[in-house]
PDB file of C-alpha atoms in Angstrom:
ATOM      1  CA  UNK A   1      25.979  57.670 -22.354  1.00  0.00           C
ATOM      2  CA  UNK A   2      22.506  58.760 -23.501  1.00  0.00           C
ATOM      3  CA  UNK A   3      19.977  58.483 -20.745  1.00  0.00           C
ATOM      4  CA  UNK A   4      16.847  59.639 -18.995  1.00  0.00           C
ATOM      5  CA  UNK A   5      17.313  60.390 -15.304  1.00  0.00           C
ATOM      6  CA  UNK A   6      14.477  60.413 -12.815  1.00  0.00           C
ATOM      7  CA  UNK A   7      14.538  61.837  -9.326  1.00  0.00           C
ATOM      8  CA  UNK A   8      13.804  60.739  -6.734  1.00  0.00           C
ATOM      9  CA  UNK A   9      13.881  56.951  -7.123  1.00  0.00           C
ATOM     10  CA  UNK A  10      11.646  56.381  -4.089  1.00  0.00           C
ATOM     11  CA  UNK A  11       9.184  58.719  -2.398  1.00  0.00           C
ATOM     12  CA  UNK A  12       6.699  58.410   0.444  1.00  0.00           C
ATOM     13  CA  UNK A  13       4.117  61.155   0.850  1.00  0.00           C
ATOM     14  CA  UNK A  14       1.041  61.693   2.984  1.00  0.00           C
ATOM     15  CA  UNK A  15      -2.356  62.129   1.392  1.00  0.00           C
ATOM     16  CA  UNK A  16      -2.911  65.782   0.539  1.00  0.00           C
ATOM     17  CA  UNK A  17       0.760  66.674   0.193  1.00  0.00           C
ATOM     18  CA  UNK A  18       2.188  68.048  -3.021  1.00  0.00           C
ATOM     19  CA  UNK A  19       4.537  65.851  -5.016  1.00  0.00           C
ATOM     20  CA  UNK A  20       7.174  66.825  -7.579  1.00  0.00           C
ATOM     21  CA  UNK A  21       8.740  64.183  -9.811  1.00  0.00           C
ATOM     22  CA  UNK A  22      11.627  65.309 -11.966  1.00  0.00           C
ATOM     23  CA  UNK A  23      12.964  63.957 -15.229  1.00  0.00           C
ATOM     24  CA  UNK A  24      15.950  64.964 -17.302  1.00  0.00           C
ATOM     25  CA  UNK A  25      17.361  63.774 -20.613  1.00  0.00           C
ATOM     26  CA  UNK A  26      20.646  64.512 -22.334  1.00  0.00           C
ATOM     27  CA  UNK A  27      19.714  63.636 -25.907  1.00  0.00           C
ATOM     28  CA  UNK A  28      17.941  66.863 -26.937  1.00  0.00           C
ATOM     29  CA  UNK A  29      14.842  64.794 -27.654  1.00  0.00           C
ATOM     30  CA  UNK A  30      11.825  66.941 -28.487  1.00  0.00           C
ATOM     31  CA  UNK A  31       9.160  64.611 -27.145  1.00  0.00           C
ATOM     32  CA  UNK A  32       8.902  63.551 -23.525  1.00  0.00           C
ATOM     33  CA  UNK A  33       6.339  61.450 -21.708  1.00  0.00           C
ATOM     34  CA  UNK A  34       5.098  60.627 -18.238  1.00  0.00           C
ATOM     35  CA  UNK A  35       3.580  57.177 -17.669  1.00  0.00           C
ATOM     36  CA  UNK A  36       2.452  55.250 -14.635  1.00  0.00           C
ATOM     37  CA  UNK A  37       2.774  51.491 -14.264  1.00  0.00           C
ATOM     38  CA  UNK A  38       0.468  49.502 -12.011  1.00  0.00           C
ATOM     39  CA  UNK A  39       0.523  45.743 -11.392  1.00  0.00           C
ATOM     40  CA  UNK A  40      -1.248  43.765 -14.108  1.00  0.00           C
ATOM     41  CA  UNK A  41      -1.711  46.799 -16.333  1.00  0.00           C
ATOM     42  CA  UNK A  42       0.215  48.206 -19.232  1.00  0.00           C
ATOM     43  CA  UNK A  43       1.860  51.588 -18.903  1.00  0.00           C
ATOM     44  CA  UNK A  44      -0.675  54.393 -19.030  1.00  0.00           C
ATOM     45  CA  UNK A  45       0.134  57.782 -20.532  1.00  0.00           C
ATOM     46  CA  UNK A  46      -0.392  60.719 -18.194  1.00  0.00           C
ATOM     47  CA  UNK A  47       1.038  63.586 -20.221  1.00  0.00           C
ATOM     48  CA  UNK A  48       3.068  64.093 -23.364  1.00  0.00           C
ATOM     49  CA  UNK A  49       5.231  67.079 -24.154  1.00  0.00           C
ATOM     50  CA  UNK A  50       6.163  67.908 -27.747  1.00  0.00           C
ATOM     51  CA  UNK A  51       8.650  70.607 -26.767  1.00  0.00           C
ATOM     52  CA  UNK A  52       9.056  73.485 -24.313  1.00  0.00           C
ATOM     53  CA  UNK A  53       5.637  74.695 -23.094  1.00  0.00           C
ATOM     54  CA  UNK A  54       3.874  72.397 -25.577  1.00  0.00           C
ATOM     55  CA  UNK A  55       2.144  69.797 -23.439  1.00  0.00           C
ATOM     56  CA  UNK A  56      -0.886  67.600 -24.040  1.00  0.00           C
ATOM     57  CA  UNK A  57      -3.003  65.420 -21.819  1.00  0.00           C
ATOM     58  CA  UNK A  58      -2.598  61.708 -22.155  1.00  0.00           C
ATOM     59  CA  UNK A  59      -5.130  59.074 -21.238  1.00  0.00           C
ATOM     60  CA  UNK A  60      -5.180  59.629 -17.451  1.00  0.00           C
ATOM     61  CA  UNK A  61      -4.281  63.289 -16.738  1.00  0.00           C
ATOM     62  CA  UNK A  62      -6.695  63.856 -13.868  1.00  0.00           C
ATOM     63  CA  UNK A  63      -4.889  64.768 -10.665  1.00  0.00           C
ATOM     64  CA  UNK A  64      -1.624  65.576 -12.450  1.00  0.00           C
ATOM     65  CA  UNK A  65      -0.007  68.517 -14.139  1.00  0.00           C
ATOM     66  CA  UNK A  66       3.306  68.967 -15.898  1.00  0.00           C
ATOM     67  CA  UNK A  67       5.895  71.590 -16.582  1.00  0.00           C
ATOM     68  CA  UNK A  68       8.468  71.780 -19.353  1.00  0.00           C
ATOM     69  CA  UNK A  69      10.460  75.013 -19.316  1.00  0.00           C
ATOM     70  CA  UNK A  70      13.623  73.539 -20.838  1.00  0.00           C
ATOM     71  CA  UNK A  71      13.814  70.873 -23.539  1.00  0.00           C
ATOM     72  CA  UNK A  72      15.908  68.578 -21.347  1.00  0.00           C
ATOM     73  CA  UNK A  73      13.674  68.743 -18.300  1.00  0.00           C
ATOM     74  CA  UNK A  74      10.090  67.564 -17.742  1.00  0.00           C
ATOM     75  CA  UNK A  75       8.375  67.618 -14.344  1.00  0.00           C
ATOM     76  CA  UNK A  76       5.257  65.849 -13.105  1.00  0.00           C
ATOM     77  CA  UNK A  77       3.338  67.518 -10.285  1.00  0.00           C
ATOM     78  CA  UNK A  78       0.678  66.020  -8.072  1.00  0.00           C
ATOM     79  CA  UNK A  79      -1.246  68.708  -6.230  1.00  0.00           C
ATOM     80  CA  UNK A  80      -2.716  67.115  -3.123  1.00  0.00           C
ATOM     81  CA  UNK A  81      -1.674  63.502  -3.587  1.00  0.00           C
ATOM     82  CA  UNK A  82      -4.219  60.710  -3.237  1.00  0.00           C
ATOM     83  CA  UNK A  83      -3.680  57.129  -2.162  1.00  0.00           C
ATOM     84  CA  UNK A  84      -4.732  55.871  -5.612  1.00  0.00           C
ATOM     85  CA  UNK A  85      -1.756  57.727  -7.075  1.00  0.00           C
ATOM     86  CA  UNK A  86       0.542  55.199  -5.438  1.00  0.00           C
ATOM     87  CA  UNK A  87       2.345  53.771  -8.434  1.00  0.00           C
ATOM     88  CA  UNK A  88       5.597  53.575 -10.340  1.00  0.00           C
ATOM     89  CA  UNK A  89       6.058  56.588 -12.579  1.00  0.00           C
ATOM     90  CA  UNK A  90       8.191  56.428 -15.705  1.00  0.00           C
ATOM     91  CA  UNK A  91       9.506  59.276 -17.770  1.00  0.00           C
ATOM     92  CA  UNK A  92      10.542  58.648 -21.364  1.00  0.00           C
ATOM     93  CA  UNK A  93      11.813  60.614 -24.317  1.00  0.00           C
ATOM     94  CA  UNK A  94      11.952  60.112 -28.060  1.00  0.00           C
ATOM     95  CA  UNK A  95      13.390  62.029 -30.964  1.00  0.00           C
ATOM     96  CA  UNK A  96      10.348  61.957 -33.210  1.00  0.00           C
ATOM     97  CA  UNK A  97       7.876  59.244 -32.319  1.00  0.00           C
ATOM     98  CA  UNK A  98       8.485  57.485 -35.606  1.00  0.00           C
ATOM     99  CA  UNK A  99       9.088  53.726 -35.657  1.00  0.00           C
ATOM    100  CA  UNK A 100      12.790  54.266 -36.108  1.00  0.00           C
ATOM    101  CA  UNK A 101      13.190  56.793 -33.316  1.00  0.00           C
ATOM    102  CA  UNK A 102      14.775  55.828 -30.052  1.00  0.00           C
ATOM    103  CA  UNK A 103      12.543  55.519 -27.048  1.00  0.00           C
ATOM    104  CA  UNK A 104      14.528  55.934 -23.856  1.00  0.00           C
ATOM    105  CA  UNK A 105      12.959  55.295 -20.461  1.00  0.00           C
ATOM    106  CA  UNK A 106      14.108  56.356 -17.045  1.00  0.00           C
ATOM    107  CA  UNK A 107      14.408  53.858 -14.209  1.00  0.00           C
ATOM    108  CA  UNK A 108      11.185  55.008 -12.582  1.00  0.00           C
ATOM    109  CA  UNK A 109      10.078  56.726  -9.396  1.00  0.00           C
ATOM    110  CA  UNK A 110       8.264  54.544  -6.884  1.00  0.00           C
ATOM    111  CA  UNK A 111       5.686  56.722  -5.126  1.00  0.00           C
ATOM    112  CA  UNK A 112       3.784  55.596  -2.047  1.00  0.00           C
ATOM    113  CA  UNK A 113       0.972  57.844  -0.843  1.00  0.00           C
ATOM    114  CA  UNK A 114      -0.182  57.015   2.695  1.00  0.00           C
TER     115      UNK A 114
ATOM    116  CA  UNK B   1     -10.659  47.836 -22.715  1.00  0.00           C
ATOM    117  CA  UNK B   2      -7.210  46.293 -23.076  1.00  0.00           C
ATOM    118  CA  UNK B   3      -6.082  46.618 -26.674  1.00  0.00           C
ATOM    119  CA  UNK B   4      -2.826  44.685 -26.305  1.00  0.00           C
ATOM    120  CA  UNK B   5      -2.967  41.205 -24.793  1.00  0.00           C
ATOM    121  CA  UNK B   6       0.158  39.237 -24.006  1.00  0.00           C
ATOM    122  CA  UNK B   7       0.504  35.553 -23.250  1.00  0.00           C
ATOM    123  CA  UNK B   8       1.525  33.788 -21.231  1.00  0.00           C
ATOM    124  CA  UNK B   9       1.351  36.053 -18.184  1.00  0.00           C
ATOM    125  CA  UNK B  10       4.399  34.307 -16.792  1.00  0.00           C
ATOM    126  CA  UNK B  11       6.797  31.646 -17.945  1.00  0.00           C
ATOM    127  CA  UNK B  12       9.576  29.651 -16.306  1.00  0.00           C
ATOM    128  CA  UNK B  13      12.241  28.044 -18.482  1.00  0.00           C
ATOM    129  CA  UNK B  14      15.587  26.400 -17.830  1.00  0.00           C
ATOM    130  CA  UNK B  15      18.742  28.128 -18.958  1.00  0.00           C
ATOM    131  CA  UNK B  16      19.541  27.133 -22.526  1.00  0.00           C
ATOM    132  CA  UNK B  17      15.941  26.462 -23.528  1.00  0.00           C
ATOM    133  CA  UNK B  18      14.107  28.478 -26.158  1.00  0.00           C
ATOM    134  CA  UNK B  19      10.861  30.302 -25.515  1.00  0.00           C
ATOM    135  CA  UNK B  20       8.144  32.149 -27.416  1.00  0.00           C
ATOM    136  CA  UNK B  21       6.127  35.087 -26.172  1.00  0.00           C
ATOM    137  CA  UNK B  22       2.855  36.086 -27.830  1.00  0.00           C
ATOM    138  CA  UNK B  23       1.193  39.435 -28.400  1.00  0.00           C
ATOM    139  CA  UNK B  24      -2.307  39.942 -29.811  1.00  0.00           C
ATOM    140  CA  UNK B  25      -3.729  43.392 -30.293  1.00  0.00           C
ATOM    141  CA  UNK B  26      -6.755  45.253 -31.552  1.00  0.00           C
ATOM    142  CA  UNK B  27      -5.149  48.689 -31.964  1.00  0.00           C
ATOM    143  CA  UNK B  28      -6.190  50.421 -35.172  1.00  0.00           C
ATOM    144  CA  UNK B  29      -4.366  51.748 -37.033  1.00  0.00           C
ATOM    145  CA  UNK B  30      -1.299  49.693 -36.179  1.00  0.00           C
ATOM    146  CA  UNK B  31       1.662  51.619 -37.525  1.00  0.00           C
ATOM    147  CA  UNK B  32       4.411  49.677 -35.739  1.00  0.00           C
ATOM    148  CA  UNK B  33       5.034  47.273 -32.892  1.00  0.00           C
ATOM    149  CA  UNK B  34       7.895  47.261 -30.393  1.00  0.00           C
ATOM    150  CA  UNK B  35       9.109  44.717 -27.891  1.00  0.00           C
ATOM    151  CA  UNK B  36      10.678  46.049 -24.716  1.00  0.00           C
ATOM    152  CA  UNK B  37      12.583  44.285 -21.938  1.00  0.00           C
ATOM    153  CA  UNK B  38      12.086  45.505 -18.384  1.00  0.00           C
ATOM    154  CA  UNK B  39      14.427  44.231 -15.708  1.00  0.00           C
ATOM    155  CA  UNK B  40      13.031  44.258 -12.171  1.00  0.00           C
ATOM    156  CA  UNK B  41      13.063  47.802 -10.807  1.00  0.00           C
ATOM    157  CA  UNK B  42      14.332  49.280 -14.041  1.00  0.00           C
ATOM    158  CA  UNK B  43      12.995  51.123 -17.058  1.00  0.00           C
ATOM    159  CA  UNK B  44      12.051  49.661 -20.413  1.00  0.00           C
ATOM    160  CA  UNK B  45      14.699  48.914 -23.007  1.00  0.00           C
ATOM    161  CA  UNK B  46      13.732  48.531 -26.648  1.00  0.00           C
ATOM    162  CA  UNK B  47      14.631  45.156 -28.181  1.00  0.00           C
ATOM    163  CA  UNK B  48      13.206  45.492 -31.657  1.00  0.00           C
ATOM    164  CA  UNK B  49      10.637  47.344 -33.735  1.00  0.00           C
ATOM    165  CA  UNK B  50       8.476  45.835 -36.493  1.00  0.00           C
ATOM    166  CA  UNK B  51       6.805  48.000 -39.078  1.00  0.00           C
ATOM    167  CA  UNK B  52       5.674  46.154 -42.161  1.00  0.00           C
ATOM    168  CA  UNK B  53       2.963  43.628 -42.913  1.00  0.00           C
ATOM    169  CA  UNK B  54       4.934  40.399 -42.356  1.00  0.00           C
ATOM    170  CA  UNK B  55       8.021  41.863 -40.778  1.00  0.00           C
ATOM    171  CA  UNK B  56      10.695  39.725 -39.194  1.00  0.00           C
ATOM    172  CA  UNK B  57      13.555  41.096 -37.140  1.00  0.00           C
ATOM    173  CA  UNK B  58      16.545  39.594 -35.426  1.00  0.00           C
ATOM    174  CA  UNK B  59      18.660  41.050 -32.637  1.00  0.00           C
ATOM    175  CA  UNK B  60      21.141  38.490 -31.365  1.00  0.00           C
ATOM    176  CA  UNK B  61      19.215  35.770 -29.543  1.00  0.00           C
ATOM    177  CA  UNK B  62      15.976  37.726 -29.897  1.00  0.00           C
ATOM    178  CA  UNK B  63      13.865  37.428 -33.019  1.00  0.00           C
ATOM    179  CA  UNK B  64      10.387  38.740 -33.659  1.00  0.00           C
ATOM    180  CA  UNK B  65       7.613  38.457 -36.203  1.00  0.00           C
ATOM    181  CA  UNK B  66       4.601  40.577 -37.005  1.00  0.00           C
ATOM    182  CA  UNK B  67       1.426  39.561 -38.833  1.00  0.00           C
ATOM    183  CA  UNK B  68      -0.643  42.696 -39.319  1.00  0.00           C
ATOM    184  CA  UNK B  69      -3.550  40.792 -40.870  1.00  0.00           C
ATOM    185  CA  UNK B  70      -3.880  38.698 -37.721  1.00  0.00           C
ATOM    186  CA  UNK B  71      -2.751  41.582 -35.467  1.00  0.00           C
ATOM    187  CA  UNK B  72      -0.302  39.218 -33.847  1.00  0.00           C
ATOM    188  CA  UNK B  73       3.378  39.282 -32.952  1.00  0.00           C
ATOM    189  CA  UNK B  74       5.769  36.786 -31.441  1.00  0.00           C
ATOM    190  CA  UNK B  75       9.083  37.244 -29.662  1.00  0.00           C
ATOM    191  CA  UNK B  76      11.432  34.286 -29.739  1.00  0.00           C
ATOM    192  CA  UNK B  77      14.314  34.018 -27.313  1.00  0.00           C
ATOM    193  CA  UNK B  78      16.895  31.395 -28.236  1.00  0.00           C
ATOM    194  CA  UNK B  79      19.196  29.639 -25.764  1.00  0.00           C
ATOM    195  CA  UNK B  80      17.966  31.619 -22.758  1.00  0.00           C
ATOM    196  CA  UNK B  81      20.405  32.990 -20.194  1.00  0.00           C
ATOM    197  CA  UNK B  82      19.797  33.818 -16.549  1.00  0.00           C
ATOM    198  CA  UNK B  83      20.027  37.513 -17.499  1.00  0.00           C
ATOM    199  CA  UNK B  84      16.979  37.084 -19.731  1.00  0.00           C
ATOM    200  CA  UNK B  85      14.882  37.004 -16.544  1.00  0.00           C
ATOM    201  CA  UNK B  86      12.689  40.079 -16.969  1.00  0.00           C
ATOM    202  CA  UNK B  87       9.280  41.290 -18.064  1.00  0.00           C
ATOM    203  CA  UNK B  88       8.809  41.556 -21.814  1.00  0.00           C
ATOM    204  CA  UNK B  89       6.362  44.184 -22.956  1.00  0.00           C
ATOM    205  CA  UNK B  90       4.641  44.438 -26.329  1.00  0.00           C
ATOM    206  CA  UNK B  91       3.772  47.959 -27.462  1.00  0.00           C
ATOM    207  CA  UNK B  92       1.746  49.001 -30.512  1.00  0.00           C
ATOM    208  CA  UNK B  93       2.134  52.471 -32.002  1.00  0.00           C
ATOM    209  CA  UNK B  94      -0.917  53.784 -33.791  1.00  0.00           C
ATOM    210  CA  UNK B  95       0.935  56.383 -35.833  1.00  0.00           C
ATOM    211  CA  UNK B  96       4.401  56.932 -37.169  1.00  0.00           C
ATOM    212  CA  UNK B  97       4.891  60.255 -35.486  1.00  0.00           C
ATOM    213  CA  UNK B  98       5.015  61.861 -32.070  1.00  0.00           C
ATOM    214  CA  UNK B  99       1.301  62.573 -32.436  1.00  0.00           C
ATOM    215  CA  UNK B 100       0.598  58.863 -32.169  1.00  0.00           C
ATOM    216  CA  UNK B 101      -0.089  56.902 -29.040  1.00  0.00           C
ATOM    217  CA  UNK B 102       1.740  53.872 -27.739  1.00  0.00           C
ATOM    218  CA  UNK B 103      -0.516  51.091 -26.459  1.00  0.00           C
ATOM    219  CA  UNK B 104       1.202  48.885 -23.886  1.00  0.00           C
ATOM    220  CA  UNK B 105       0.578  45.283 -22.995  1.00  0.00           C
ATOM    221  CA  UNK B 106       0.829  44.228 -19.346  1.00  0.00           C
ATOM    222  CA  UNK B 107       3.876  42.110 -20.115  1.00  0.00           C
ATOM    223  CA  UNK B 108       5.041  38.516 -19.861  1.00  0.00           C
ATOM    224  CA  UNK B 109       7.207  37.776 -16.848  1.00  0.00           C
ATOM    225  CA  UNK B 110       9.989  35.404 -17.892  1.00  0.00           C
ATOM    226  CA  UNK B 111      12.009  33.591 -15.256  1.00  0.00           C
ATOM    227  CA  UNK B 112      15.070  31.645 -16.345  1.00  0.00           C
ATOM    228  CA  UNK B 113      16.302  29.083 -13.831  1.00  0.00           C
ATOM    229  CA  UNK B 114      19.640  27.270 -13.797  1.00  0.00           C
TER     230      UNK B 114
END
């Protein structure tokens, strides 16, 4: 079963702590994404990765960094978490980004920063 | 500025009724448009993708149209089921490659009642 797996599903962190969100996919997709979803807003792109060590900033990269050392694994790191980073984070992957490519989303990580 | 607007924000229908969800956008260029279904607490699942000027697609009880001149799309759900309760998200891709960006609407929350 092709899927994107996110860990953890739920996370509570104190302001200033470091946060690591992990994402894995088993489809050998080249392109992977990190988005955040906030109430009343569409998903916002944080980072996109075109392949191993080939990452680009999305629309809201400030306060985040990413790591992709293997094609199947893409991590999102928050150095010194802030309360406004409380959100639901989604990882996704696609084979090519073309209209006919599959977009597969993980189930999300719900992060609360207190 | 929001480039993808969905209406209504929320909708309640009785099981068995039909419904229509609207998506208006200002994204340019508009290479393709996708409709996703997001169950509560889950990731997004692609329902259909529309590419061409006056495209129409059908996927079981879901059908969609795209009018690129008007920058408008509709998603029709026929004979709704309780399992159709979800948020439906309209997404416009500005290119047909991984270099493009996906622009997300905030979604229409559909509730199907018995």
